[in-house]
Tab-separated table of N, CA, C and O in Angstrom:
chain	number	residue	atom	x	y	z
A	38	MET	N	-1.302	-3.678	-16.361
A	38	MET	CA	-1.798	-4.356	-15.179
A	38	MET	C	-2.568	-3.366	-14.315
A	38	MET	O	-2.171	-2.218	-14.145
A	39	LYS	N	-3.656	-3.842	-13.768
A	39	LYS	CA	-4.445	-3.053	-12.821
A	39	LYS	C	-4.618	-3.890	-11.562
A	39	LYS	O	-5.113	-5.011	-11.622
A	40	LYS	N	-4.150	-3.308	-10.441
A	40	LYS	CA	-4.186	-4.086	-9.199
A	40	LYS	C	-4.342	-3.145	-8.014
A	40	LYS	O	-3.810	-2.046	-8.011
A	41	ILE	N	-5.062	-3.641	-7.009
A	41	ILE	CA	-5.214	-2.895	-5.762
A	41	ILE	C	-4.790	-3.801	-4.611
A	41	ILE	O	-5.287	-4.914	-4.469
A	42	TYR	N	-3.853	-3.309	-3.812
A	42	TYR	CA	-3.433	-3.996	-2.594
A	42	TYR	C	-4.142	-3.275	-1.448
A	42	TYR	O	-4.041	-2.056	-1.310
A	43	HIS	N	-4.881	-4.030	-0.649
A	43	HIS	CA	-5.652	-3.429	0.431
A	43	HIS	C	-5.733	-4.392	1.606
A	43	HIS	O	-5.220	-5.503	1.561
A	44	LEU	N	-6.399	-3.924	2.647
A	44	LEU	CA	-6.629	-4.738	3.834
A	44	LEU	C	-8.137	-4.788	4.040
A	44	LEU	O	-8.774	-3.760	4.297
A	45	SER	N	-8.730	-5.965	3.923
A	45	SER	CA	-10.189	-6.088	3.989
A	45	SER	C	-10.754	-5.720	5.357
A	45	SER	O	-11.919	-5.362	5.469
A	46	SER	N	-9.949	-5.786	6.397
A	46	SER	CA	-10.429	-5.433	7.734
A	46	SER	C	-10.309	-3.936	8.022
A	46	SER	O	-10.693	-3.484	9.098
A	47	CYS	N	-9.817	-3.180	7.052
A	47	CYS	CA	-9.637	-1.734	7.215
A	47	CYS	C	-10.861	-1.006	6.665
A	47	CYS	O	-11.178	-1.123	5.479
A	48	ASP	N	-11.552	-0.266	7.537
A	48	ASP	CA	-12.750	0.466	7.125
A	48	ASP	C	-12.448	1.459	6.004
A	48	ASP	O	-13.230	1.606	5.066
A	49	THR	N	-11.331	2.152	6.105
A	49	THR	CA	-10.955	3.131	5.085
A	49	THR	C	-10.757	2.451	3.736
A	49	THR	O	-11.246	2.944	2.714
A	50	CYS	N	-10.070	1.318	3.724
A	50	CYS	CA	-9.873	0.585	2.466
A	50	CYS	C	-11.211	0.148	1.870
A	50	CYS	O	-11.414	0.251	0.653
A	51	ARG	N	-12.110	-0.320	2.714
A	51	ARG	CA	-13.432	-0.747	2.221
A	51	ARG	C	-14.192	0.415	1.594
A	51	ARG	O	-14.803	0.273	0.533
A	52	LEU	N	-14.147	1.576	2.237
A	52	LEU	CA	-14.820	2.760	1.697
A	52	LEU	C	-14.206	3.180	0.361
A	52	LEU	O	-14.927	3.552	-0.571
A	53	ILE	N	-12.901	3.115	0.276
A	53	ILE	CA	-12.209	3.498	-0.961
A	53	ILE	C	-12.564	2.537	-2.085
A	53	ILE	O	-12.845	2.961	-3.207
A	54	LEU	N	-12.567	1.237	-1.807
A	54	LEU	CA	-12.942	0.263	-2.839
A	54	LEU	C	-14.359	0.524	-3.337
A	54	LEU	O	-14.636	0.419	-4.531
A	55	LYS	N	-15.236	0.877	-2.422
A	55	LYS	CA	-16.623	1.180	-2.795
A	55	LYS	C	-16.665	2.424	-3.694
A	55	LYS	O	-17.382	2.461	-4.683
A	56	GLU	N	-15.870	3.427	-3.328
A	56	GLU	CA	-15.826	4.675	-4.102
A	56	GLU	C	-15.252	4.459	-5.498
A	56	GLU	O	-15.658	5.138	-6.446
A	57	LEU	N	-14.344	3.528	-5.636
A	57	LEU	CA	-13.686	3.291	-6.930
A	57	LEU	C	-14.512	2.433	-7.893
A	57	LEU	O	-14.118	2.252	-9.036
A	58	GLN	N	-15.646	1.912	-7.434
A	58	GLN	CA	-16.480	1.045	-8.271
A	58	GLN	C	-16.884	1.754	-9.563
A	58	GLN	O	-17.046	2.964	-9.554
A	59	PRO	N	-17.086	1.037	-10.644
A	59	PRO	CA	-16.867	-0.401	-10.810
A	59	PRO	C	-15.381	-0.704	-11.009
A	59	PRO	O	-14.645	0.102	-11.559
A	60	LEU	N	-14.976	-1.864	-10.535
A	60	LEU	CA	-13.569	-2.271	-10.611
A	60	LEU	C	-13.388	-3.405	-11.612
A	60	LEU	O	-12.807	-4.444	-11.305
A	61	ASN	N	-13.878	-3.214	-12.801
A	61	ASN	CA	-13.743	-4.219	-13.863
A	61	ASN	C	-12.280	-4.391	-14.241
A	61	ASN	O	-11.538	-3.412	-14.322
A	62	ASP	N	-11.877	-5.614	-14.462
A	62	ASP	CA	-10.516	-5.930	-14.910
A	62	ASP	C	-9.434	-5.503	-13.925
A	62	ASP	O	-8.299	-5.271	-14.324
A	63	ILE	N	-9.775	-5.359	-12.650
A	63	ILE	CA	-8.774	-4.986	-11.649
A	63	ILE	C	-8.642	-6.117	-10.645
A	63	ILE	O	-9.618	-6.559	-10.051
A	64	GLU	N	-7.422	-6.584	-10.466
A	64	GLU	CA	-7.145	-7.627	-9.481
A	64	GLU	C	-7.059	-6.971	-8.108
A	64	GLU	O	-6.426	-5.928	-7.946
A	65	ILE	N	-7.711	-7.574	-7.129
A	65	ILE	CA	-7.713	-7.029	-5.781
A	65	ILE	C	-7.076	-8.055	-4.846
A	65	ILE	O	-7.490	-9.206	-4.808
A	66	GLN	N	-6.057	-7.612	-4.108
A	66	GLN	CA	-5.341	-8.512	-3.207
A	66	GLN	C	-5.439	-8.011	-1.771
A	66	GLN	O	-5.005	-6.906	-1.465
A	67	ASP	N	-6.009	-8.846	-0.914
A	67	ASP	CA	-6.063	-8.569	0.518
A	67	ASP	C	-4.705	-8.982	1.094
A	67	ASP	O	-4.373	-10.168	1.138
A	68	ILE	N	-3.930	-7.999	1.524
A	68	ILE	CA	-2.547	-8.278	1.931
A	68	ILE	C	-2.433	-9.054	3.243
A	68	ILE	O	-1.361	-9.555	3.565
A	69	LYS	N	-3.530	-9.167	3.977
A	69	LYS	CA	-3.507	-9.991	5.191
A	69	LYS	C	-3.691	-11.459	4.830
A	69	LYS	O	-3.046	-12.333	5.398
A	70	LYS	N	-4.562	-11.729	3.863
A	70	LYS	CA	-4.828	-13.110	3.448
A	70	LYS	C	-3.778	-13.634	2.481
A	70	LYS	O	-3.477	-14.824	2.487
A	71	GLU	N	-3.263	-12.769	1.637
A	71	GLU	CA	-2.241	-13.152	0.657
A	71	GLU	C	-1.089	-12.161	0.770
A	71	GLU	O	-1.166	-11.025	0.284
A	72	ALA	N	-0.039	-12.581	1.441
A	72	ALA	CA	1.098	-11.701	1.707
A	72	ALA	C	1.713	-11.164	0.415
A	72	ALA	O	1.685	-11.819	-0.627
A	73	ILE	N	2.262	-9.979	0.526
A	73	ILE	CA	2.950	-9.363	-0.604
A	73	ILE	C	4.235	-10.131	-0.855
A	73	ILE	O	4.994	-10.411	0.070
A	74	SER	N	4.485	-10.448	-2.110
A	74	SER	CA	5.721	-11.156	-2.458
A	74	SER	C	6.847	-10.140	-2.660
A	74	SER	O	6.611	-8.947	-2.855
A	75	ASP	N	8.049	-10.640	-2.635
A	75	ASP	CA	9.224	-9.808	-2.869
A	75	ASP	C	9.123	-9.136	-4.240
A	75	ASP	O	9.396	-7.942	-4.381
A	76	SER	N	8.707	-9.889	-5.252
A	76	SER	CA	8.625	-9.326	-6.611
A	76	SER	C	7.511	-8.276	-6.712
A	76	SER	O	7.670	-7.274	-7.419
A	77	GLN	N	6.412	-8.473	-6.003
A	77	GLN	CA	5.340	-7.472	-6.006
A	77	GLN	C	5.823	-6.178	-5.356
A	77	GLN	O	5.577	-5.085	-5.867
A	78	LEU	N	6.523	-6.313	-4.241
A	78	LEU	CA	7.043	-5.138	-3.546
A	78	LEU	C	8.087	-4.433	-4.415
A	78	LEU	O	8.133	-3.206	-4.469
A	79	GLU	N	8.889	-5.207	-5.107
A	79	GLU	CA	9.909	-4.642	-5.994
A	79	GLU	C	9.248	-3.821	-7.109
A	79	GLU	O	9.705	-2.727	-7.446
A	80	GLU	N	8.149	-4.347	-7.658
A	80	GLU	CA	7.425	-3.616	-8.703
A	80	GLU	C	6.873	-2.301	-8.138
A	80	GLU	O	6.973	-1.249	-8.781
A	81	MET	N	6.298	-2.353	-6.940
A	81	MET	CA	5.780	-1.141	-6.310
A	81	MET	C	6.897	-0.119	-6.085
A	81	MET	O	6.717	1.072	-6.323
A	82	LYS	N	8.034	-0.610	-5.648
A	82	LYS	CA	9.179	0.277	-5.384
A	82	LYS	C	9.656	0.915	-6.677
A	82	LYS	O	9.979	2.113	-6.724
A	83	ASN	N	9.708	0.148	-7.759
A	83	ASN	CA	10.150	0.701	-9.034
A	83	ASN	C	9.213	1.804	-9.514
A	83	ASN	O	9.662	2.788	-10.103
A	84	LEU	N	7.917	1.648	-9.273
A	84	LEU	CA	6.945	2.660	-9.689
A	84	LEU	C	6.942	3.876	-8.761
A	84	LEU	O	6.743	5.009	-9.209
A	85	SER	N	7.170	3.650	-7.475
A	85	SER	CA	7.097	4.737	-6.497
A	85	SER	C	8.433	5.448	-6.281
A	85	SER	O	8.462	6.589	-5.824
A	86	GLY	N	9.529	4.759	-6.553
A	86	GLY	CA	10.849	5.364	-6.372
A	86	GLY	C	11.561	4.969	-5.095
A	86	GLY	O	12.772	5.119	-4.987
A	87	SER	N	10.819	4.463	-4.111
A	87	SER	CA	11.478	4.054	-2.860
A	87	SER	C	10.555	3.169	-2.036
A	87	SER	O	9.335	3.180	-2.217
A	88	TYR	N	11.171	2.428	-1.133
A	88	TYR	CA	10.384	1.638	-0.180
A	88	TYR	C	9.775	2.558	0.870
A	88	TYR	O	8.694	2.311	1.365
A	89	GLU	N	10.470	3.630	1.187
A	89	GLU	CA	9.959	4.567	2.192
A	89	GLU	C	8.612	5.152	1.760
A	89	GLU	O	7.727	5.347	2.589
A	90	ALA	N	8.444	5.413	0.472
A	90	ALA	CA	7.179	5.955	-0.036
A	90	ALA	C	6.022	4.980	0.184
A	90	ALA	O	4.869	5.382	0.277
A	91	LEU	N	6.331	3.695	0.291
A	91	LEU	CA	5.324	2.644	0.479
A	91	LEU	C	5.084	2.317	1.954
A	91	LEU	O	4.187	1.569	2.290
A	92	PHE	N	5.905	2.872	2.817
A	92	PHE	CA	5.915	2.506	4.232
A	92	PHE	C	4.947	3.364	5.040
A	92	PHE	O	4.932	4.587	4.928
A	93	SER	N	4.145	2.719	5.865
A	93	SER	CA	3.199	3.434	6.715
A	93	SER	C	3.828	3.718	8.078
A	93	SER	O	4.038	2.797	8.872
A	94	LYS	N	4.090	4.983	8.315
A	94	LYS	CA	4.625	5.383	9.618
A	94	LYS	C	3.500	5.560	10.631
A	94	LYS	O	3.735	5.891	11.777
A	95	ARG	N	2.269	5.304	10.188
A	95	ARG	CA	1.109	5.375	11.081
A	95	ARG	C	0.767	4.006	11.675
A	95	ARG	O	-0.107	3.907	12.535
A	96	ALA	N	1.441	2.970	11.233
A	96	ALA	CA	1.187	1.620	11.746
A	96	ALA	C	1.514	1.574	13.245
A	96	ALA	O	2.505	2.152	13.688
A	97	ARG	N	0.674	0.876	13.999
A	97	ARG	CA	0.897	0.760	15.452
A	97	ARG	C	2.276	0.183	15.763
A	97	ARG	O	2.946	0.610	16.693
A	98	LEU	N	2.679	-0.815	14.993
A	98	LEU	CA	3.973	-1.461	15.235
A	98	LEU	C	5.151	-0.496	15.065
A	98	LEU	O	6.211	-0.709	15.639
A	99	PHE	N	4.963	0.539	14.272
A	99	PHE	CA	6.032	1.518	14.042
A	99	PHE	C	6.476	2.135	15.367
A	99	PHE	O	7.657	2.211	15.660
A	100	ARG	N	5.510	2.527	16.165
A	100	ARG	CA	5.823	3.100	17.477
A	100	ARG	C	6.150	2.017	18.502
A	100	ARG	O	7.067	2.157	19.295
A	101	GLN	N	5.385	0.925	18.475
A	101	GLN	CA	5.594	-0.144	19.453
A	101	GLN	C	7.006	-0.708	19.388
A	101	GLN	O	7.580	-1.073	20.405
A	102	GLN	N	7.549	-0.789	18.188
A	102	GLN	CA	8.902	-1.332	18.029
A	102	GLN	C	9.978	-0.247	18.142
A	102	GLN	O	11.156	-0.524	17.952
A	103	GLY	N	9.572	0.973	18.441
A	103	GLY	CA	10.528	2.071	18.598
A	103	GLY	C	11.158	2.515	17.290
A	103	GLY	O	12.193	3.187	17.296
A	104	LEU	N	10.536	2.176	16.185
A	104	LEU	CA	11.109	2.510	14.876
A	104	LEU	C	11.059	4.014	14.603
A	104	LEU	O	11.863	4.522	13.823
A	105	HIS	N	10.137	4.724	15.266
A	105	HIS	CA	10.015	6.169	15.082
A	105	HIS	C	11.236	6.909	15.614
A	105	HIS	O	11.464	8.063	15.275
A	106	GLU	N	12.047	6.231	16.419
A	106	GLU	CA	13.243	6.838	16.989
A	106	GLU	C	14.495	6.523	16.177
A	106	GLU	O	15.581	6.972	16.524
A	107	LYS	N	14.346	5.768	15.103
A	107	LYS	CA	15.493	5.356	14.285
A	107	LYS	C	15.410	5.967	12.896
A	107	LYS	O	14.336	6.298	12.417
A	108	LYS	N	16.549	6.101	12.252
A	108	LYS	CA	16.585	6.499	10.846
A	108	LYS	C	16.723	5.208	10.053
A	108	LYS	O	17.753	4.564	10.040
A	109	LEU	N	15.619	4.813	9.420
A	109	LEU	CA	15.592	3.552	8.688
A	109	LEU	C	16.196	3.697	7.298
A	109	LEU	O	16.076	4.744	6.667
A	110	THR	N	16.810	2.620	6.828
A	110	THR	CA	17.379	2.589	5.479
A	110	THR	C	16.380	1.931	4.531
A	110	THR	O	15.426	1.285	4.973
A	111	GLU	N	16.602	2.065	3.247
A	111	GLU	CA	15.716	1.448	2.262
A	111	GLU	C	15.616	-0.072	2.469
A	111	GLU	O	14.507	-0.603	2.466
A	112	PRO	N	16.743	-0.795	2.674
A	112	PRO	CA	16.621	-2.241	2.928
A	112	PRO	C	15.805	-2.555	4.184
A	112	PRO	O	15.084	-3.550	4.227
A	113	GLU	N	15.874	-1.693	5.198
A	113	GLU	CA	15.086	-1.911	6.418
A	113	GLU	C	13.594	-1.700	6.147
A	113	GLU	O	12.761	-2.466	6.631
A	114	TYR	N	13.266	-0.659	5.374
A	114	TYR	CA	11.856	-0.448	5.001
A	114	TYR	C	11.331	-1.678	4.261
A	114	TYR	O	10.234	-2.166	4.551
A	115	LYS	N	12.105	-2.168	3.306
A	115	LYS	CA	11.691	-3.342	2.519
A	115	LYS	C	11.457	-4.539	3.434
A	115	LYS	O	10.415	-5.193	3.361
A	116	LYS	N	12.408	-4.811	4.305
A	116	LYS	CA	12.324	-5.954	5.210
A	116	LYS	C	11.081	-5.860	6.097
A	116	LYS	O	10.344	-6.836	6.264
A	117	LEU	N	10.815	-4.686	6.640
A	117	LEU	CA	9.664	-4.497	7.522
A	117	LEU	C	8.348	-4.692	6.780
A	117	LEU	O	7.429	-5.338	7.294
A	118	ILE	N	8.243	-4.158	5.565
A	118	ILE	CA	7.008	-4.318	4.787
A	118	ILE	C	6.765	-5.792	4.484
A	118	ILE	O	5.634	-6.269	4.580
A	119	LEU	N	7.817	-6.519	4.142
A	119	LEU	CA	7.664	-7.942	3.836
A	119	LEU	C	7.366	-8.767	5.095
A	119	LEU	O	6.689	-9.786	5.013
A	120	GLU	N	7.845	-8.315	6.240
A	120	GLU	CA	7.614	-9.038	7.495
A	120	GLU	C	6.188	-8.891	8.006
A	120	GLU	O	5.640	-9.819	8.585
A	121	HIS	N	5.597	-7.694	7.845
A	121	HIS	CA	4.262	-7.486	8.407
A	121	HIS	C	3.454	-6.552	7.524
A	121	HIS	O	3.884	-5.436	7.223
A	122	TYR	N	2.283	-7.018	7.134
A	122	TYR	CA	1.426	-6.300	6.198
A	122	TYR	C	1.042	-4.888	6.657
A	122	TYR	O	0.785	-4.006	5.846
A	123	THR	N	1.001	-4.634	7.971
A	123	THR	CA	0.564	-3.313	8.432
A	123	THR	C	1.554	-2.207	8.072
A	123	THR	O	1.205	-1.033	8.143
A	124	PHE	N	2.765	-2.574	7.701
A	124	PHE	CA	3.752	-1.561	7.338
A	124	PHE	C	3.574	-1.032	5.914
A	124	PHE	O	4.223	-0.074	5.531
A	125	LEU	N	2.691	-1.637	5.127
A	125	LEU	CA	2.426	-1.115	3.784
A	125	LEU	C	1.372	-0.024	3.882
A	125	LEU	O	0.294	-0.237	4.441
A	126	LYS	N	1.689	1.142	3.352
A	126	LYS	CA	0.708	2.233	3.298
A	126	LYS	C	-0.417	1.780	2.379
A	126	LYS	O	-0.166	1.287	1.293
A	127	ARG	N	-1.663	1.938	2.840
A	127	ARG	CA	-2.777	1.373	2.085
A	127	ARG	C	-3.800	2.432	1.714
A	127	ARG	O	-3.948	3.397	2.438
A	128	PRO	N	-4.514	2.135	0.627
A	128	PRO	CA	-4.278	1.079	-0.359
A	128	PRO	C	-3.156	1.482	-1.322
A	128	PRO	O	-2.778	2.648	-1.386
A	129	VAL	N	-2.637	0.496	-2.028
A	129	VAL	CA	-1.714	0.755	-3.134
A	129	VAL	C	-2.461	0.348	-4.396
A	129	VAL	O	-2.916	-0.787	-4.513
A	130	ILE	N	-2.605	1.300	-5.293
A	130	ILE	CA	-3.349	1.076	-6.528
A	130	ILE	C	-2.390	1.237	-7.694
A	130	ILE	O	-1.724	2.271	-7.823
A	131	ILE	N	-2.320	0.194	-8.522
A	131	ILE	CA	-1.459	0.236	-9.701
A	131	ILE	C	-2.346	0.152	-10.928
A	131	ILE	O	-3.160	-0.758	-11.057
A	132	VAL	N	-2.181	1.126	-11.811
A	132	VAL	CA	-2.904	1.144	-13.081
A	132	VAL	C	-1.846	1.319	-14.165
A	132	VAL	O	-1.281	2.400	-14.327
A	133	ASN	N	-1.574	0.208	-14.841
A	133	ASN	CA	-0.525	0.161	-15.865
A	133	ASN	C	0.808	0.593	-15.274
A	133	ASN	O	1.343	-0.113	-14.444
A	134	ASP	N	1.338	1.750	-15.627
A	134	ASP	CA	2.647	2.158	-15.102
A	134	ASP	C	2.527	3.292	-14.082
A	134	ASP	O	3.494	3.964	-13.779
A	135	GLN	N	1.327	3.470	-13.525
A	135	GLN	CA	1.116	4.500	-12.512
A	135	GLN	C	0.790	3.849	-11.173
A	135	GLN	O	0.131	2.816	-11.128
A	136	ILE	N	1.265	4.491	-10.114
A	136	ILE	CA	0.997	3.974	-8.769
A	136	ILE	C	0.397	5.078	-7.917
A	136	ILE	O	0.781	6.246	-8.027
A	137	PHE	N	-0.576	4.694	-7.115
A	137	PHE	CA	-1.257	5.603	-6.199
A	137	PHE	C	-1.160	4.973	-4.811
A	137	PHE	O	-1.601	3.842	-4.612
A	138	ILE	N	-0.563	5.710	-3.873
A	138	ILE	CA	-0.262	5.151	-2.556
A	138	ILE	C	-0.974	5.953	-1.472
A	138	ILE	O	-0.846	7.164	-1.410
A	139	GLY	N	-1.703	5.246	-0.634
A	139	GLY	CA	-2.320	5.879	0.517
A	139	GLY	C	-3.763	6.258	0.287
A	139	GLY	O	-4.354	5.963	-0.748
A	140	ASN	N	-4.340	6.918	1.290
A	140	ASN	CA	-5.770	7.154	1.283
A	140	ASN	C	-6.174	8.622	1.282
A	140	ASN	O	-7.308	8.955	1.600
A	141	SER	N	-5.259	9.505	0.908
A	141	SER	CA	-5.642	10.918	0.854
A	141	SER	C	-6.665	11.130	-0.254
A	141	SER	O	-6.683	10.406	-1.253
A	142	LYS	N	-7.517	12.130	-0.077
A	142	LYS	CA	-8.571	12.411	-1.060
A	142	LYS	C	-7.979	12.687	-2.437
A	142	LYS	O	-8.505	12.234	-3.450
A	143	LYS	N	-6.862	13.403	-2.471
A	143	LYS	CA	-6.203	13.747	-3.736
A	143	LYS	C	-5.712	12.491	-4.460
A	143	LYS	O	-5.906	12.337	-5.670
A	144	VAL	N	-5.104	11.576	-3.724
A	144	VAL	CA	-4.592	10.330	-4.308
A	144	VAL	C	-5.738	9.469	-4.820
A	144	VAL	O	-5.676	8.933	-5.932
A	145	ILE	N	-6.793	9.337	-4.036
A	145	ILE	CA	-7.929	8.496	-4.434
A	145	ILE	C	-8.651	9.090	-5.636
A	145	ILE	O	-9.038	8.357	-6.561
A	146	LEU	N	-8.794	10.411	-5.685
A	146	LEU	CA	-9.427	11.048	-6.839
A	146	LEU	C	-8.602	10.813	-8.104
A	146	LEU	O	-9.141	10.485	-9.155
A	147	ALA	N	-7.283	10.941	-8.003
A	147	ALA	CA	-6.406	10.697	-9.144
A	147	ALA	C	-6.493	9.245	-9.606
A	147	ALA	O	-6.548	8.949	-10.802
A	148	ALA	N	-6.533	8.320	-8.658
A	148	ALA	CA	-6.655	6.897	-8.988
A	148	ALA	C	-7.990	6.621	-9.663
A	148	ALA	O	-8.044	5.920	-10.691
A	149	LYS	N	-9.053	7.179	-9.129
A	149	LYS	CA	-10.394	6.974	-9.694
A	149	LYS	C	-10.459	7.508	-11.118
A	149	LYS	O	-10.991	6.841	-12.011
A	150	THR	N	-9.899	8.676	-11.342
A	150	THR	CA	-9.884	9.268	-12.678
A	150	THR	C	-9.107	8.382	-13.648
A	150	THR	O	-9.552	8.138	-14.774
A	151	THR	N	-7.969	7.876	-13.211
A	151	THR	CA	-7.150	7.003	-14.067
A	151	THR	C	-7.841	5.684	-14.342
A	151	THR	O	-7.844	5.210	-15.482
A	152	ILE	N	-8.443	5.082	-13.343
A	152	ILE	CA	-9.116	3.795	-13.508
A	152	ILE	C	-10.249	3.912	-14.503
A	152	ILE	O	-10.455	3.028	-15.344
A	153	HIS	N	-11.006	5.008	-14.438
A	153	HIS	CA	-12.217	5.132	-15.245
A	153	HIS	C	-12.043	5.963	-16.513
A	153	HIS	O	-13.027	6.360	-17.114
A	154	SER	N	-10.795	6.214	-16.899
A	154	SER	CA	-10.583	6.987	-18.137
A	154	SER	C	-10.335	6.080	-19.326
A	154	SER	O	-10.089	4.938	-19.228
């Protein structure tokens, strides 16, 4: 399976999608328009090792809700990601059994190499 979870209103995600072109045979899901399902999140967690690895601590709601002052558990990370799309670190790129999370240059280069190999 090849899939990219992104946010179409995010400039960084748009730039990354452009950089990863061509995206033949890759399903692209805008997480604002089509919410992440429990099973999709579970698959991401199995590939990444934890919900925390998928969680964006840079999301505005993270600070607004005072979550930065708490020690969150794995079930809490899962619940928050499913409740609001901004808590998913973006983009999440899955290529077969590999997962690439976030927008660092190193992660995007690795994803691009895997997609086009």
